Short mmCIF file of C-alpha atoms in Angstrom, two decimals:
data_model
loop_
_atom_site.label_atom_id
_atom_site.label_comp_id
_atom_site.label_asym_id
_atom_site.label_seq_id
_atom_site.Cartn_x
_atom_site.Cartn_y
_atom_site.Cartn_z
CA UNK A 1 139.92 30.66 153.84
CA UNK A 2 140.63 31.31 150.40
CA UNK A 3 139.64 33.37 147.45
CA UNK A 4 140.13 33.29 143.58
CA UNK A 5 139.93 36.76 141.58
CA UNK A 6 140.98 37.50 137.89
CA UNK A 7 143.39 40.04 139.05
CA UNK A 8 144.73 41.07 142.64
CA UNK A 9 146.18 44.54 143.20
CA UNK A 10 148.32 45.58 146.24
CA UNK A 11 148.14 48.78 147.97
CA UNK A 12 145.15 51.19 147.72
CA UNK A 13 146.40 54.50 145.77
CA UNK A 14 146.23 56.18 142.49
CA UNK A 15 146.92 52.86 140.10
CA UNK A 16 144.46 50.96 142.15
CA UNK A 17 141.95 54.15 141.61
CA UNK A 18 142.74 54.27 137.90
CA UNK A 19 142.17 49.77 137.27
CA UNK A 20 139.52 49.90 139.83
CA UNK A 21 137.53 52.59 137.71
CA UNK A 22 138.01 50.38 134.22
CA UNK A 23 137.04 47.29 135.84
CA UNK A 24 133.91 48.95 137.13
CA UNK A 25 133.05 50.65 134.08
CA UNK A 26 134.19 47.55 132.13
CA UNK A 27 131.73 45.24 133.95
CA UNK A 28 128.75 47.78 134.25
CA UNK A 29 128.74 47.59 130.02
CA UNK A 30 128.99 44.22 130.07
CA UNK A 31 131.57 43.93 128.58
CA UNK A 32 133.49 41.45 130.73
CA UNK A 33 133.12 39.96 134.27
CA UNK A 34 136.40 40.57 135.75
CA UNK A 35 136.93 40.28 139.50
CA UNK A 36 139.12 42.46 141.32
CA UNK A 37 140.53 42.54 144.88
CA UNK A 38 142.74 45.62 146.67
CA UNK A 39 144.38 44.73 149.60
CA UNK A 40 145.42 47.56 151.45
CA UNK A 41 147.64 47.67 154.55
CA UNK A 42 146.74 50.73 156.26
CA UNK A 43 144.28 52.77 154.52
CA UNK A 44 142.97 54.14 151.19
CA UNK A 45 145.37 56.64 149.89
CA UNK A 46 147.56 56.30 152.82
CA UNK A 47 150.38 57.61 151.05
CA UNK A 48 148.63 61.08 149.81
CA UNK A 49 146.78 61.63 153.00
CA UNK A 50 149.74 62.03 155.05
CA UNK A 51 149.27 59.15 157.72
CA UNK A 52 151.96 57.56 156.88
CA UNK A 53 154.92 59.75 156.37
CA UNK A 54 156.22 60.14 152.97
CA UNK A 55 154.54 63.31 152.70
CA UNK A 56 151.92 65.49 155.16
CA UNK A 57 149.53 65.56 152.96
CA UNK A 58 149.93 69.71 152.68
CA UNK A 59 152.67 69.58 150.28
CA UNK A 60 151.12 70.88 146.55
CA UNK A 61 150.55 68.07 143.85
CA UNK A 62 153.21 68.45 141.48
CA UNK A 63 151.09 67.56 138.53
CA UNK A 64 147.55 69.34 137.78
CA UNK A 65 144.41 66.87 139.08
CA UNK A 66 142.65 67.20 135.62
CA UNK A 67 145.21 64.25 134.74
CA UNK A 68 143.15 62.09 136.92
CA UNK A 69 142.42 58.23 137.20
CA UNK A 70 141.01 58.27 133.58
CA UNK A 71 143.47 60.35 131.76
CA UNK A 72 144.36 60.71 128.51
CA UNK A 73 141.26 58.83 127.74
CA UNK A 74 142.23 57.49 124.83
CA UNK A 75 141.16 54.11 125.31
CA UNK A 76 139.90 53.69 121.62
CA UNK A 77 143.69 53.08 120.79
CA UNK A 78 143.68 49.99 123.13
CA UNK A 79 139.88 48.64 122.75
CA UNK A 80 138.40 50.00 119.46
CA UNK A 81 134.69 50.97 119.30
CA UNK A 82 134.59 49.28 123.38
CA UNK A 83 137.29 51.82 124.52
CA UNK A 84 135.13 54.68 123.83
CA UNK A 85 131.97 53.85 125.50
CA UNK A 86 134.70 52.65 128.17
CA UNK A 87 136.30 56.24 128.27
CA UNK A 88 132.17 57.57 128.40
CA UNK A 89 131.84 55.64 131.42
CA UNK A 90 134.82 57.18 133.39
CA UNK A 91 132.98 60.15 133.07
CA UNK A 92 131.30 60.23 136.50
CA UNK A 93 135.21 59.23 138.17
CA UNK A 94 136.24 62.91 137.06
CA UNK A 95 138.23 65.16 138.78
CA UNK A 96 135.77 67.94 137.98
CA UNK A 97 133.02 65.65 139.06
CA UNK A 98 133.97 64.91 142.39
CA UNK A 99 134.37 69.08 143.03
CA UNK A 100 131.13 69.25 141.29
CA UNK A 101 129.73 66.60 144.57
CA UNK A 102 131.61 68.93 146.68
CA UNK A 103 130.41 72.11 145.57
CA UNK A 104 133.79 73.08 145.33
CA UNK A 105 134.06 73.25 141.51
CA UNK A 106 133.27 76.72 140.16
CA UNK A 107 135.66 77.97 143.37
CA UNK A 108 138.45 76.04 141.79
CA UNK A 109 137.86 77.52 138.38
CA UNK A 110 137.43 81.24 139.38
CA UNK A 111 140.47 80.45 141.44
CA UNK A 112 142.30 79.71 138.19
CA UNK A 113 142.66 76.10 138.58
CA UNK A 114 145.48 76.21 141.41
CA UNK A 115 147.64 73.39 142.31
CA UNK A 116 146.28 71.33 144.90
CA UNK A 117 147.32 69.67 148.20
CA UNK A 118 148.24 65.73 148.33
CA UNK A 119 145.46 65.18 150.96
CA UNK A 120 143.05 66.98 148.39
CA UNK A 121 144.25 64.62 145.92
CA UNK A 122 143.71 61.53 148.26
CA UNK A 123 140.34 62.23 148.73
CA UNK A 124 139.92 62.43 145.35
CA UNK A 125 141.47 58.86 145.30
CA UNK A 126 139.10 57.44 148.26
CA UNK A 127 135.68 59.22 146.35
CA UNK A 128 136.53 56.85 143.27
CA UNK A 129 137.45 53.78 145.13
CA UNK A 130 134.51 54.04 147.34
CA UNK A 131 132.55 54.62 143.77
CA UNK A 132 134.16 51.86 142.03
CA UNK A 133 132.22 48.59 142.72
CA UNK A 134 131.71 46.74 139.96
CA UNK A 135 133.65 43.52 140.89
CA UNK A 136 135.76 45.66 142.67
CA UNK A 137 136.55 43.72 146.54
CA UNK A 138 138.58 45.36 149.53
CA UNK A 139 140.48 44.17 151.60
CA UNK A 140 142.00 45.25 155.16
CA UNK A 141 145.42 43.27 155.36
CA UNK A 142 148.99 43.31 155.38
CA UNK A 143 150.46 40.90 152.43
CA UNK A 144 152.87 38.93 154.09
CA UNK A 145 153.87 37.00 151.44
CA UNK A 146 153.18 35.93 147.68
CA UNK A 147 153.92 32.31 145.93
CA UNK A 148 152.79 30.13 143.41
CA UNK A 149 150.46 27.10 143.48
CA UNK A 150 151.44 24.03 143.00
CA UNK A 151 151.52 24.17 138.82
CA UNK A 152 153.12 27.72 138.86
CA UNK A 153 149.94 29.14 137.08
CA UNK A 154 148.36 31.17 139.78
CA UNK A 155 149.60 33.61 142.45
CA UNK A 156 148.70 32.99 146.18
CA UNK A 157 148.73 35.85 148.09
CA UNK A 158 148.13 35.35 151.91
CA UNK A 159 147.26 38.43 153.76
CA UNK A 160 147.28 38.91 157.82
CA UNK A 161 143.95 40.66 158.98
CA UNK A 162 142.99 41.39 162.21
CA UNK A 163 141.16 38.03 162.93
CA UNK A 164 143.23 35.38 160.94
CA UNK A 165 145.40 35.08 157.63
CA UNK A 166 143.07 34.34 154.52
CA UNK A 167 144.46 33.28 151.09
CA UNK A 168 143.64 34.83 147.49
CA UNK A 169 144.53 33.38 144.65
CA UNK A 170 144.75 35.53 140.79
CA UNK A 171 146.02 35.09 137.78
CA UNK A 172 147.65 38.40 137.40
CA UNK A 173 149.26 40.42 140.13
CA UNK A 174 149.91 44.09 140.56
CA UNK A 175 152.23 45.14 143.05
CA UNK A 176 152.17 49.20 143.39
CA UNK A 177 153.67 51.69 145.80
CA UNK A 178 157.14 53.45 146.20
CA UNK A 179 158.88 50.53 147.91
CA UNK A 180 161.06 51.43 150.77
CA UNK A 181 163.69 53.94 151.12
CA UNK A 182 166.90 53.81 149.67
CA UNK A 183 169.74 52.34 151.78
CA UNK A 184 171.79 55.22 153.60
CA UNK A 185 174.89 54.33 155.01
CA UNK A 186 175.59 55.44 158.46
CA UNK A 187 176.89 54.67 161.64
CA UNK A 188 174.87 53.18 164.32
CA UNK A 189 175.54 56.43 166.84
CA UNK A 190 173.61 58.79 163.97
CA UNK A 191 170.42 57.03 164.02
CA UNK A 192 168.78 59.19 165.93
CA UNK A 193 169.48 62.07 163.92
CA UNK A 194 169.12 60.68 160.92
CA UNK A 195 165.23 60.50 159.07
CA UNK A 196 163.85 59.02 156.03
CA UNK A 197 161.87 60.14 152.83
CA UNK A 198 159.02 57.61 154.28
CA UNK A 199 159.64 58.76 157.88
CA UNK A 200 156.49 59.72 159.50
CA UNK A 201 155.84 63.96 159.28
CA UNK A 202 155.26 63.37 163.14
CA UNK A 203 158.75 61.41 163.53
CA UNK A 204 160.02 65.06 162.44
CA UNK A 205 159.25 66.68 165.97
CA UNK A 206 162.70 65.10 167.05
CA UNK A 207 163.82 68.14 165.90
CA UNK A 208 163.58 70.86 168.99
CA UNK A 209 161.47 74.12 168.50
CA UNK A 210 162.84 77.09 168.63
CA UNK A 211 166.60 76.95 167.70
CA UNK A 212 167.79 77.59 164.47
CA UNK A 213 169.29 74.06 163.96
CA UNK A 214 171.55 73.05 160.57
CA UNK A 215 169.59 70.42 158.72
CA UNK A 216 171.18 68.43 155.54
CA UNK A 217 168.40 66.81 152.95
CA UNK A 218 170.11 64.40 150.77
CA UNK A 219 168.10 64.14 147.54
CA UNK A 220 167.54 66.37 144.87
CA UNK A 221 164.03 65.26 143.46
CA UNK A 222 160.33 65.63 144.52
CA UNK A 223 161.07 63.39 148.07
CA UNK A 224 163.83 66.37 148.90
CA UNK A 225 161.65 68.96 148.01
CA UNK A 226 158.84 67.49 149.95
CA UNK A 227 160.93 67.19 153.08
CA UNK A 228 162.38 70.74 153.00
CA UNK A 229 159.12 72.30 152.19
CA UNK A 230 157.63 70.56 155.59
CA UNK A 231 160.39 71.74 157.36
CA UNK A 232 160.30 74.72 156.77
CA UNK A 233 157.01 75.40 158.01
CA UNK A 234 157.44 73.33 161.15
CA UNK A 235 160.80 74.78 161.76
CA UNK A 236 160.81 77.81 161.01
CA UNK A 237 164.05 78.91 162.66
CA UNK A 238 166.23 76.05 160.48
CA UNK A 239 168.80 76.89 158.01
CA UNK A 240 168.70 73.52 155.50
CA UNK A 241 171.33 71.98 152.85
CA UNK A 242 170.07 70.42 150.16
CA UNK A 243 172.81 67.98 148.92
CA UNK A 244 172.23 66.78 145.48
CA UNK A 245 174.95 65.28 142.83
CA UNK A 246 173.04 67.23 139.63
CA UNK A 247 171.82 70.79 139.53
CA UNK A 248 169.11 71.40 140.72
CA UNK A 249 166.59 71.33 138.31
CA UNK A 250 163.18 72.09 137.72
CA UNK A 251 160.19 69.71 135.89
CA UNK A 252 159.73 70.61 132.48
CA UNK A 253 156.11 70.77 131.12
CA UNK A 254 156.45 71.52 127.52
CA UNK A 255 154.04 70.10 125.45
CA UNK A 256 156.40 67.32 123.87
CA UNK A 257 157.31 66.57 127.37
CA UNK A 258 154.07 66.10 128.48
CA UNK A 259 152.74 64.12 125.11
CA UNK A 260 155.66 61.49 125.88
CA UNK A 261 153.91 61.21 129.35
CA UNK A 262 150.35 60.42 128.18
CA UNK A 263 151.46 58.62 125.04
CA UNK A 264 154.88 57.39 124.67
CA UNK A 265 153.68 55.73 121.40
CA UNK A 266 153.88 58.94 119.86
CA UNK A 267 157.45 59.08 120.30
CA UNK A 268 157.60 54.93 119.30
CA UNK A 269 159.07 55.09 123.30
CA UNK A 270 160.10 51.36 123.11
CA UNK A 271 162.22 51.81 119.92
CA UNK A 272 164.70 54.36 121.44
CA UNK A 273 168.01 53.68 122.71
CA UNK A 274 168.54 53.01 126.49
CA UNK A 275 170.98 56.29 127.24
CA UNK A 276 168.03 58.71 125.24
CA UNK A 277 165.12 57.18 127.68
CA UNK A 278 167.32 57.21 130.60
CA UNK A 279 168.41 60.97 130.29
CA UNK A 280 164.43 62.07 129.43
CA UNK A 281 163.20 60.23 132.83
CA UNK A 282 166.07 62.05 134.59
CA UNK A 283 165.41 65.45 133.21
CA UNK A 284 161.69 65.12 133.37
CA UNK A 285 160.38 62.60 136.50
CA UNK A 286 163.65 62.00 138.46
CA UNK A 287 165.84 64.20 140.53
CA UNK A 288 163.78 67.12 139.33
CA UNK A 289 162.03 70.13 141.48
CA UNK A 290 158.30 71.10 140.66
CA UNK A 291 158.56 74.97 139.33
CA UNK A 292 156.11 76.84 142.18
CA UNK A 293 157.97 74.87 145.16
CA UNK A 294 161.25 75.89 143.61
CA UNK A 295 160.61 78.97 143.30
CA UNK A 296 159.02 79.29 147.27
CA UNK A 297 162.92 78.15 147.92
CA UNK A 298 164.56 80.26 145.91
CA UNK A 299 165.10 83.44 147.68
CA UNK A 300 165.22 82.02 151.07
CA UNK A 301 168.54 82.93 152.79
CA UNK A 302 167.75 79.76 155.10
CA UNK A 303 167.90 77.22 151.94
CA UNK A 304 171.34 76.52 150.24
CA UNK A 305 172.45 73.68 147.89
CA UNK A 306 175.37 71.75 147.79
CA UNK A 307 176.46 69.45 144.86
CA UNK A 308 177.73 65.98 145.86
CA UNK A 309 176.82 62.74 146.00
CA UNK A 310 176.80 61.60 149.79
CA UNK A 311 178.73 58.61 150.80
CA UNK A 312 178.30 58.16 154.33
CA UNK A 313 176.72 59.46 157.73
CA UNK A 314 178.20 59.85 160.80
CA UNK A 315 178.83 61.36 164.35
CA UNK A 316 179.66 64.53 164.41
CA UNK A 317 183.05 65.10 166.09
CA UNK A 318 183.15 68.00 168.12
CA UNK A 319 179.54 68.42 168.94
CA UNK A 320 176.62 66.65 168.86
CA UNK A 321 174.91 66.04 165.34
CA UNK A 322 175.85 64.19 162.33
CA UNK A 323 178.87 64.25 160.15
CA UNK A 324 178.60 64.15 156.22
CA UNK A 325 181.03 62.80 153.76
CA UNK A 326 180.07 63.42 150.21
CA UNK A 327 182.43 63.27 146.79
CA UNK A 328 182.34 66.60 144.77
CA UNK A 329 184.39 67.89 141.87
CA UNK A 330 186.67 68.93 144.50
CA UNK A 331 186.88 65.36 145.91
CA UNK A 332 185.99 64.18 149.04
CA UNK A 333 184.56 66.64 151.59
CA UNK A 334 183.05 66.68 154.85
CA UNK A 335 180.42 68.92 156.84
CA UNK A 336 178.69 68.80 160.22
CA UNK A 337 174.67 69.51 160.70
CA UNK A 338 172.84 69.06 163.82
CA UNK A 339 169.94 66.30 161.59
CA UNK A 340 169.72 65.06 158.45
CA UNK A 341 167.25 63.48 156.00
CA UNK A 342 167.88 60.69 153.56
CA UNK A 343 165.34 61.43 150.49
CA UNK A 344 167.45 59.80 148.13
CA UNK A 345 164.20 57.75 146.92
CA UNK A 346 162.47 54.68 147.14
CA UNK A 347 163.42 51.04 145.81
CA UNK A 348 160.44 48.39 145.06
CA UNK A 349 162.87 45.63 144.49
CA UNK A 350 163.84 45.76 147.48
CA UNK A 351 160.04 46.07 148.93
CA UNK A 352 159.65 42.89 146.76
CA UNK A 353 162.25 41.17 148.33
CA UNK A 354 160.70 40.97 151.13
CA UNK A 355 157.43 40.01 149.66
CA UNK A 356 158.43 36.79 148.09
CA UNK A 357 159.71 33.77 149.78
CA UNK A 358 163.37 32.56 148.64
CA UNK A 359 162.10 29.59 146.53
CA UNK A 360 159.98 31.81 144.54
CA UNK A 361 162.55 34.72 144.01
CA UNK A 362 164.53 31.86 142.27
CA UNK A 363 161.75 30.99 139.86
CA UNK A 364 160.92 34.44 138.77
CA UNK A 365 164.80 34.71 138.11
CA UNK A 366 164.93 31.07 136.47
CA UNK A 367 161.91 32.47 134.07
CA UNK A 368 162.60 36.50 133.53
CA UNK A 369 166.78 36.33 134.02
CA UNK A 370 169.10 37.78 137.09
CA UNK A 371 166.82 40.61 138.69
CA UNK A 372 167.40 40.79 142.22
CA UNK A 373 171.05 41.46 142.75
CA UNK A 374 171.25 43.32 140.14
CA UNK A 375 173.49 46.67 140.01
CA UNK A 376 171.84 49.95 140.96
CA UNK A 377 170.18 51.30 137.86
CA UNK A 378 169.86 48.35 135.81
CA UNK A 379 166.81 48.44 133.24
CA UNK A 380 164.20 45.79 134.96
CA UNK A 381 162.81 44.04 131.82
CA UNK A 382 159.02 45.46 131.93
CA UNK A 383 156.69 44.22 128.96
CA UNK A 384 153.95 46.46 126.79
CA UNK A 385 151.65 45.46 129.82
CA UNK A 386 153.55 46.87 132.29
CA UNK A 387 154.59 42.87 133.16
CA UNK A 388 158.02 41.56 133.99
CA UNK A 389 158.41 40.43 130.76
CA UNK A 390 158.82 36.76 130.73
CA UNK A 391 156.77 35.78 133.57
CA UNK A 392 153.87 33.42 133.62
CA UNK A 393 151.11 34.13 135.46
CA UNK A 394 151.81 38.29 135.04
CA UNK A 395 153.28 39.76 137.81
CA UNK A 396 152.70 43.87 136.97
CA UNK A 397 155.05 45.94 138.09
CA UNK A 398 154.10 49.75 136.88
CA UNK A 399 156.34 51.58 139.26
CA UNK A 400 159.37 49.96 137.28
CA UNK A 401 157.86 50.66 133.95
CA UNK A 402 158.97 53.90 133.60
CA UNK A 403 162.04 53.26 131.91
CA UNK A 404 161.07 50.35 129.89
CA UNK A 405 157.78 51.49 128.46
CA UNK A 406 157.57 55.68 129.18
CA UNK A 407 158.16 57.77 132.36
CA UNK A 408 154.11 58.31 132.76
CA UNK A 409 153.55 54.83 134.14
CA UNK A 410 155.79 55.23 137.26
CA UNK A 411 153.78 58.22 138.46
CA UNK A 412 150.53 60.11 137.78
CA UNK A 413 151.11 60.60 134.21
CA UNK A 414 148.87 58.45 132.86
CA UNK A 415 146.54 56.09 134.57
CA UNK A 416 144.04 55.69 132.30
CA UNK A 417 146.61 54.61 129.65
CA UNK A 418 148.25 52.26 132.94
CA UNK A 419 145.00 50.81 133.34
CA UNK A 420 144.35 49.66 129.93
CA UNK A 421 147.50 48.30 129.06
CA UNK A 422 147.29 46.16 132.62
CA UNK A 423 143.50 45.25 131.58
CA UNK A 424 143.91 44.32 128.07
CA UNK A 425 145.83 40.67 128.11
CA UNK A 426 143.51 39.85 130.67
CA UNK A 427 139.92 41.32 128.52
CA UNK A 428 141.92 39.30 125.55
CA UNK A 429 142.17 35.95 127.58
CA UNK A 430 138.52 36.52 128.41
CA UNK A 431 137.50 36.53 125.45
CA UNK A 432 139.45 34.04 124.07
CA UNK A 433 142.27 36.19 122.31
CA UNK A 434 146.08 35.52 122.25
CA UNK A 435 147.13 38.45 124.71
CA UNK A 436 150.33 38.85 122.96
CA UNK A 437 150.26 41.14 119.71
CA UNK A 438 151.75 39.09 116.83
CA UNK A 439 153.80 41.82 115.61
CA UNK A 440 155.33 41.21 119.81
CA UNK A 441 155.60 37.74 120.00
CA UNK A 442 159.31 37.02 117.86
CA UNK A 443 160.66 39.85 119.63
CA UNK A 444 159.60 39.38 123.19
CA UNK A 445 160.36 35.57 122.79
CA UNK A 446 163.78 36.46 121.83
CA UNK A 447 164.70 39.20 123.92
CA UNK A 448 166.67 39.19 127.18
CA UNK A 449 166.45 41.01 130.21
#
């Protein structure tokens, strides 16, 4: 069986909410017909709703929900005249209106607008993906693996559901999610011991109730925080050591900070030098602490931090547990802990990997430049449309966009402005437009990755 859609997004969460919700209100004004299929794995907002690890789905949002699927709602910048009546259309995907359906609304208000819980957020996610339906397909199916037809125009995606595997074909692609967790060297005897920032919540009961048992999370951004926060109110007896090769350091929400976020134009994002972007995504997305968790931690006597940068993992030698070796400005040092939990991150190449056959790794490579193998860190070359720049049909890649184009796009900064610039070369080729801005086209044909 096979399928042909305009555009094909994988995995069912916040981006897919946010370009599900455009696309709906997009075709309801007539102002295109664009077809859109979501093919989900497990289920719709899996990864907020706690089913499948990552978080429990209690843990606080670390951004407020009124930046929801439509925010900043500027998409007159994008679309003219059409981006407004667009932006009027999102109106019934609101945060506010989906408390409104719940009744829920004026409780949240009096209540002073308080953070709210990941599984309140993936509801929020499911309402407006079970809303969105204009053009908008599902699918129930695990990708196994993407290539390109026979004239390299089109992506074929073949996805195993329960009674077969069917084949969709798109012209654009948009691969979302985390990816999978870091690597984390350690020995083969520490494996039981040792968890994951994607581990399932339930994989956590390992641990034994009531004994005050030494745990060491290695991470020092929102997956760390995550795990300790979970721990500590399903062990309550633990002492924990948060290893982490920066200061801790909590998320800044000035209003500059927060501007760069919804509108990284404003701050011509593109035009500044690598080291300047790098250091604002560090100091502002990555390896940062949201303020109210931070400060639940910070006069608990069972919570300590340790700077270091781990190295490796490994039986413990006089009892059981694990061993850690780590290098600090004192040099190399060891400790022993009874468990420990790698939340040093996720990494989508390496989900991608995985996703494309050998063959077609080497034509994305022959087309965008060395990507795969590429050192730790490396700036993946992401277009204005959130594309890996070079690469014909698109292949979007927001989750590595932060860097490139402005740290809103790798999270829930901005996914109204992620939806439009996904949506916009593909409205343009609709309606018969060059996709690529003139004032883009010398540069982007002469830049390298």
């Amino acid at each position: 069986m096979s399928a042909d859609h305009d555009l094909i997004v994988v995995g069912a969460g916040a981006k897919a909410a946010g370009i599900a919700a455009k696309v709906h209100a997009i075709n309801s004004l007539g102002l295109a017909r664009i077809s859109l299929k979501i093919i989900e794995g497990t289920e719709v907002a899996a990864s907020w709703l706690g089913s499948i690890g990552m978080t429990s789905g209690e843990e606080p949002l670390a951004v407020t929900p009124i930046k929801d699927i439509g925010f900043p709602y500027r998409s007159h910048a994008e679309f003219g005249e059409a981006g407004a009546k667009i932006d009027e259309a999102l109106a019934t995907f609101t945060w506010q209106q989906h408390l409104i359906g719940k009744r829920r609304y004026a409780r949240w208000v009096d209540a002073g607008s308080p953070q709210v819980r990941h599984r309140d957020y993936g509801q929020y996610l499911s309402w407006v993906l079970s809303r969105a339906t204009e053009g908008v397909s599902h699918l129930h199916a695990r990708v196994a693996q993407v290539t390109l037809d026979s004239d390299g125009e089109r992506w074929l995606v073949e996805a195993e559901e329960p009674g077969g595997t069917s084949r969709h074909s798109c012209g654009a692609l948009v691969l979302t999610g985390p990816g999978i967790h870091r690597a984390f060297p350690h020995e083969p005897g520490a494996a039981e011991r040792v968890f994951h920032c994607d581990s399932k919540r339930s994989d956590f009961e390992r641990i034994p109730e009531g004994r005050g048992w030494d745990v060491a999370i290695v991470g020092g951004g929102e997956s760390a925080l995550s795990a300790t926060m979970f721990l500590r109110g399903m062990r309550p007896d633990c002492r924990f050591t948060i290893y982490t090769p920066l200061l801790p350091m909590s998320r800044g929400e000035s209003f500059l900070e927060n501007r760069v976020f919804s509108n990284p134009d404003t701050v011509e994002w593109e035009s500044l030098d690598q080291q300047t972007r790098r250091d604002f995504v560090k100091h502002s997305d990555r390896g940062v602490f949201d303020p109210p968790s931070l400060k639940a931690i910070a006069y608990d006597d069972r919570v300590r931090f340790a700077l270091g940068r781990v190295t490796d993992v490994g039986a413990a030698t006089e009892r059981e547990g694990v061993r850690l070796e780590y290098e600090s400005s004192e040099g190399t040092c060891r400790s022993e802990h009874d468990f420990v939990a790698n939340c040093t991150g996720f990494d989508l190449l390496a989900q991608l990997r995985t996703m494309f056959p050998a063959a077609v790794r080497e034509e994305i490579e022959a087309r965008v430049g060395g990507l795969w193998d590429q050192p730790a860190g490396t700036e993946v070359p992401i277009g204005r449309f959130l594309e890996l720049r070079g690469m014909q049909p698109r292949l979007h890649i927001p989750g590595l966009a932060g860097l490139s184009q402005g740290p809103g796009f790798a999270n829930l900064g901005a996914l109204g402005l992620l939806s439009n610039r996904v949506l916009k070369p593909l409205l343009l080729e609709l309606s018969g437009e060059d996709a690529v801005p003139p004032e883009r086209r010398s540069s982007q044909s002469s830049s390298t990755p």
